[in-house]
């Protein structure tokens, strides 16, 4: 079963284009190595590469990564507003 925190790490790397940028964008404190480990464990679970390195600090989605991003992005993008909508 896919763990939600691994999908969150994947989402932020996909959205920002890099592990260090993803760590800075997270809504809570997390380190770049922790984000990297989340993505690596998710890739191992799924058995596919989700990113490819295009520059020293820039990651690009693979085709499977793009499909996964299209699936999870709406959830993570709308998550901050859920609390406000149920108050």
mmCIF file with all atom_site columns, C-alpha atoms in Angstrom:
data_model
loop_
_atom_site.group_PDB
_atom_site.id
_atom_site.type_symbol
_atom_site.label_atom_id
_atom_site.label_alt_id
_atom_site.label_comp_id
_atom_site.label_asym_id
_atom_site.label_entity_id
_atom_site.label_seq_id
_atom_site.pdbx_PDB_ins_code
_atom_site.Cartn_x
_atom_site.Cartn_y
_atom_site.Cartn_z
_atom_site.occupancy
_atom_site.B_iso_or_equiv
_atom_site.pdbx_formal_charge
_atom_site.auth_seq_id
_atom_site.auth_comp_id
_atom_site.auth_asym_id
_atom_site.auth_atom_id
_atom_site.pdbx_PDB_model_num
ATOM 1  C CA . UNK A 1 1  ? 0.000   0.000  0.000   1.00 0.00 ? 1  UNK A CA 1
ATOM 2  C CA . UNK A 1 2  ? 1.307   3.443  -0.908  1.00 0.00 ? 2  UNK A CA 1
ATOM 3  C CA . UNK A 1 3  ? 2.026   5.656  2.088   1.00 0.00 ? 3  UNK A CA 1
ATOM 4  C CA . UNK A 1 4  ? 0.577   9.157  1.958   1.00 0.00 ? 4  UNK A CA 1
ATOM 5  C CA . UNK A 1 5  ? 3.742   10.911 3.172   1.00 0.00 ? 5  UNK A CA 1
ATOM 6  C CA . UNK A 1 6  ? 5.681   9.386  0.262   1.00 0.00 ? 6  UNK A CA 1
ATOM 7  C CA . UNK A 1 7  ? 3.109   10.714 -2.187  1.00 0.00 ? 7  UNK A CA 1
ATOM 8  C CA . UNK A 1 8  ? 3.426   14.112 -0.527  1.00 0.00 ? 8  UNK A CA 1
ATOM 9  C CA . UNK A 1 9  ? 7.189   14.099 -1.027  1.00 0.00 ? 9  UNK A CA 1
ATOM 10 C CA . UNK A 1 10 ? 6.690   13.088 -4.644  1.00 0.00 ? 10 UNK A CA 1
ATOM 11 C CA . UNK A 1 11 ? 4.112   15.868 -5.134  1.00 0.00 ? 11 UNK A CA 1
ATOM 12 C CA . UNK A 1 12 ? 6.415   18.603 -3.831  1.00 0.00 ? 12 UNK A CA 1
ATOM 13 C CA . UNK A 1 13 ? 9.400   17.444 -5.895  1.00 0.00 ? 13 UNK A CA 1
ATOM 14 C CA . UNK A 1 14 ? 7.220   17.294 -9.009  1.00 0.00 ? 14 UNK A CA 1
ATOM 15 C CA . UNK A 1 15 ? 5.720   20.696 -8.302  1.00 0.00 ? 15 UNK A CA 1
ATOM 16 C CA . UNK A 1 16 ? 9.021   22.449 -7.544  1.00 0.00 ? 16 UNK A CA 1
ATOM 17 C CA . UNK A 1 17 ? 11.370  20.517 -9.825  1.00 0.00 ? 17 UNK A CA 1
ATOM 18 C CA . UNK A 1 18 ? 13.953  19.566 -7.217  1.00 0.00 ? 18 UNK A CA 1
ATOM 19 C CA . UNK A 1 19 ? 14.509  17.965 -3.819  1.00 0.00 ? 19 UNK A CA 1
ATOM 20 C CA . UNK A 1 20 ? 15.933  21.041 -2.052  1.00 0.00 ? 20 UNK A CA 1
ATOM 21 C CA . UNK A 1 21 ? 13.172  23.278 -3.424  1.00 0.00 ? 21 UNK A CA 1
ATOM 22 C CA . UNK A 1 22 ? 10.599  20.679 -2.381  1.00 0.00 ? 22 UNK A CA 1
ATOM 23 C CA . UNK A 1 23 ? 11.934  20.624 1.196   1.00 0.00 ? 23 UNK A CA 1
ATOM 24 C CA . UNK A 1 24 ? 11.611  24.416 1.360   1.00 0.00 ? 24 UNK A CA 1
ATOM 25 C CA . UNK A 1 25 ? 8.059   24.312 -0.060  1.00 0.00 ? 25 UNK A CA 1
ATOM 26 C CA . UNK A 1 26 ? 6.705   21.725 2.393   1.00 0.00 ? 26 UNK A CA 1
ATOM 27 C CA . UNK A 1 27 ? 4.087   23.108 4.798   1.00 0.00 ? 27 UNK A CA 1
ATOM 28 C CA . UNK A 1 28 ? 6.133   21.735 7.724   1.00 0.00 ? 28 UNK A CA 1
ATOM 29 C CA . UNK A 1 29 ? 9.867   21.353 8.419   1.00 0.00 ? 29 UNK A CA 1
ATOM 30 C CA . UNK A 1 30 ? 11.546  18.528 6.517   1.00 0.00 ? 30 UNK A CA 1
ATOM 31 C CA . UNK A 1 31 ? 15.059  18.028 5.197   1.00 0.00 ? 31 UNK A CA 1
ATOM 32 C CA . UNK A 1 32 ? 16.098  17.490 1.598   1.00 0.00 ? 32 UNK A CA 1
ATOM 33 C CA . UNK A 1 33 ? 17.475  13.997 2.373   1.00 0.00 ? 33 UNK A CA 1
ATOM 34 C CA . UNK A 1 34 ? 14.143  13.026 3.945   1.00 0.00 ? 34 UNK A CA 1
ATOM 35 C CA . UNK A 1 35 ? 12.252  14.134 0.836   1.00 0.00 ? 35 UNK A CA 1
ATOM 36 C CA . UNK A 1 36 ? 14.704  12.224 -1.333  1.00 0.00 ? 36 UNK A CA 1
ATOM 37 C CA . UNK A 1 37 ? 14.170  9.070  0.743   1.00 0.00 ? 37 UNK A CA 1
ATOM 38 C CA . UNK A 1 38 ? 10.385  9.415  0.483   1.00 0.00 ? 38 UNK A CA 1
ATOM 39 C CA . UNK A 1 39 ? 10.598  9.508  -3.308  1.00 0.00 ? 39 UNK A CA 1
ATOM 40 C CA . UNK A 1 40 ? 13.122  6.668  -3.527  1.00 0.00 ? 40 UNK A CA 1
ATOM 41 C CA . UNK A 1 41 ? 10.951  4.440  -1.327  1.00 0.00 ? 41 UNK A CA 1
ATOM 42 C CA . UNK A 1 42 ? 7.880   5.281  -3.412  1.00 0.00 ? 42 UNK A CA 1
ATOM 43 C CA . UNK A 1 43 ? 9.766   4.419  -6.604  1.00 0.00 ? 43 UNK A CA 1
ATOM 44 C CA . UNK A 1 44 ? 10.849  1.109  -5.050  1.00 0.00 ? 44 UNK A CA 1
ATOM 45 C CA . UNK A 1 45 ? 7.285   0.307  -4.011  1.00 0.00 ? 45 UNK A CA 1
ATOM 46 C CA . UNK A 1 46 ? 5.928   1.086  -7.461  1.00 0.00 ? 46 UNK A CA 1
ATOM 47 C CA . UNK A 1 47 ? 8.844   -0.447 -9.357  1.00 0.00 ? 47 UNK A CA 1
ATOM 48 C CA . UNK A 1 48 ? 9.256   2.547  -11.668 1.00 0.00 ? 48 UNK A CA 1
ATOM 49 C CA . UNK A 1 49 ? 11.395  5.670  -11.902 1.00 0.00 ? 49 UNK A CA 1
ATOM 50 C CA . UNK A 1 50 ? 9.248   8.749  -11.309 1.00 0.00 ? 50 UNK A CA 1
ATOM 51 C CA . UNK A 1 51 ? 11.934  11.350 -12.032 1.00 0.00 ? 51 UNK A CA 1
ATOM 52 C CA . UNK A 1 52 ? 15.014  11.816 -14.131 1.00 0.00 ? 52 UNK A CA 1
ATOM 53 C CA . UNK A 1 53 ? 17.758  14.302 -13.352 1.00 0.00 ? 53 UNK A CA 1
ATOM 54 C CA . UNK A 1 54 ? 18.096  16.941 -16.066 1.00 0.00 ? 54 UNK A CA 1
ATOM 55 C CA . UNK A 1 55 ? 20.544  19.249 -14.248 1.00 0.00 ? 55 UNK A CA 1
ATOM 56 C CA . UNK A 1 56 ? 22.464  19.102 -10.988 1.00 0.00 ? 56 UNK A CA 1
ATOM 57 C CA . UNK A 1 57 ? 19.494  20.392 -8.984  1.00 0.00 ? 57 UNK A CA 1
ATOM 58 C CA . UNK A 1 58 ? 16.607  19.854 -11.397 1.00 0.00 ? 58 UNK A CA 1
ATOM 59 C CA . UNK A 1 59 ? 14.361  16.817 -11.664 1.00 0.00 ? 59 UNK A CA 1
ATOM 60 C CA . UNK A 1 60 ? 11.888  16.076 -14.444 1.00 0.00 ? 60 UNK A CA 1
ATOM 61 C CA . UNK A 1 61 ? 8.948   13.693 -14.335 1.00 0.00 ? 61 UNK A CA 1
ATOM 62 C CA . UNK A 1 62 ? 9.115   10.467 -16.315 1.00 0.00 ? 62 UNK A CA 1
ATOM 63 C CA . UNK A 1 63 ? 5.965   9.280  -18.134 1.00 0.00 ? 63 UNK A CA 1
ATOM 64 C CA . UNK A 1 64 ? 4.843   7.187  -15.114 1.00 0.00 ? 64 UNK A CA 1
ATOM 65 C CA . UNK A 1 65 ? 5.692   10.127 -12.848 1.00 0.00 ? 65 UNK A CA 1
ATOM 66 C CA . UNK A 1 66 ? 3.538   12.437 -14.943 1.00 0.00 ? 66 UNK A CA 1
ATOM 67 C CA . UNK A 1 67 ? 0.583   10.041 -14.690 1.00 0.00 ? 67 UNK A CA 1
ATOM 68 C CA . UNK A 1 68 ? 0.989   9.792  -10.913 1.00 0.00 ? 68 UNK A CA 1
ATOM 69 C CA . UNK A 1 69 ? 1.299   13.577 -10.581 1.00 0.00 ? 69 UNK A CA 1
ATOM 70 C CA . UNK A 1 70 ? -1.925  14.122 -12.521 1.00 0.00 ? 70 UNK A CA 1
ATOM 71 C CA . UNK A 1 71 ? -3.637  11.803 -10.058 1.00 0.00 ? 71 UNK A CA 1
ATOM 72 C CA . UNK A 1 72 ? -2.273  13.210 -6.763  1.00 0.00 ? 72 UNK A CA 1
ATOM 73 C CA . UNK A 1 73 ? -1.931  16.921 -7.587  1.00 0.00 ? 73 UNK A CA 1
ATOM 74 C CA . UNK A 1 74 ? -5.636  17.817 -7.166  1.00 0.00 ? 74 UNK A CA 1
ATOM 75 C CA . UNK A 1 75 ? -5.683  16.225 -3.704  1.00 0.00 ? 75 UNK A CA 1
ATOM 76 C CA . UNK A 1 76 ? -2.574  18.010 -2.401  1.00 0.00 ? 76 UNK A CA 1
ATOM 77 C CA . UNK A 1 77 ? -3.484  21.321 -4.036  1.00 0.00 ? 77 UNK A CA 1
ATOM 78 C CA . UNK A 1 78 ? -6.928  21.331 -2.427  1.00 0.00 ? 78 UNK A CA 1
ATOM 79 C CA . UNK A 1 79 ? -5.874  19.951 0.966   1.00 0.00 ? 79 UNK A CA 1
ATOM 80 C CA . UNK A 1 80 ? -5.106  23.337 2.606   1.00 0.00 ? 80 UNK A CA 1
ATOM 81 C CA . UNK A 1 81 ? -8.661  24.527 1.924   1.00 0.00 ? 81 UNK A CA 1
ATOM 82 C CA . UNK A 1 82 ? -10.369 21.491 3.411   1.00 0.00 ? 82 UNK A CA 1
ATOM 83 C CA . UNK A 1 83 ? -10.041 22.742 6.975   1.00 0.00 ? 83 UNK A CA 1
ATOM 84 C CA . UNK A 1 84 ? -11.538 26.095 6.066   1.00 0.00 ? 84 UNK A CA 1
ATOM 85 C CA . UNK A 1 85 ? -14.408 24.491 4.179   1.00 0.00 ? 85 UNK A CA 1
ATOM 86 C CA . UNK A 1 86 ? -15.586 22.362 7.104   1.00 0.00 ? 86 UNK A CA 1
ATOM 87 C CA . UNK A 1 87 ? -15.410 25.016 9.832   1.00 0.00 ? 87 UNK A CA 1
#
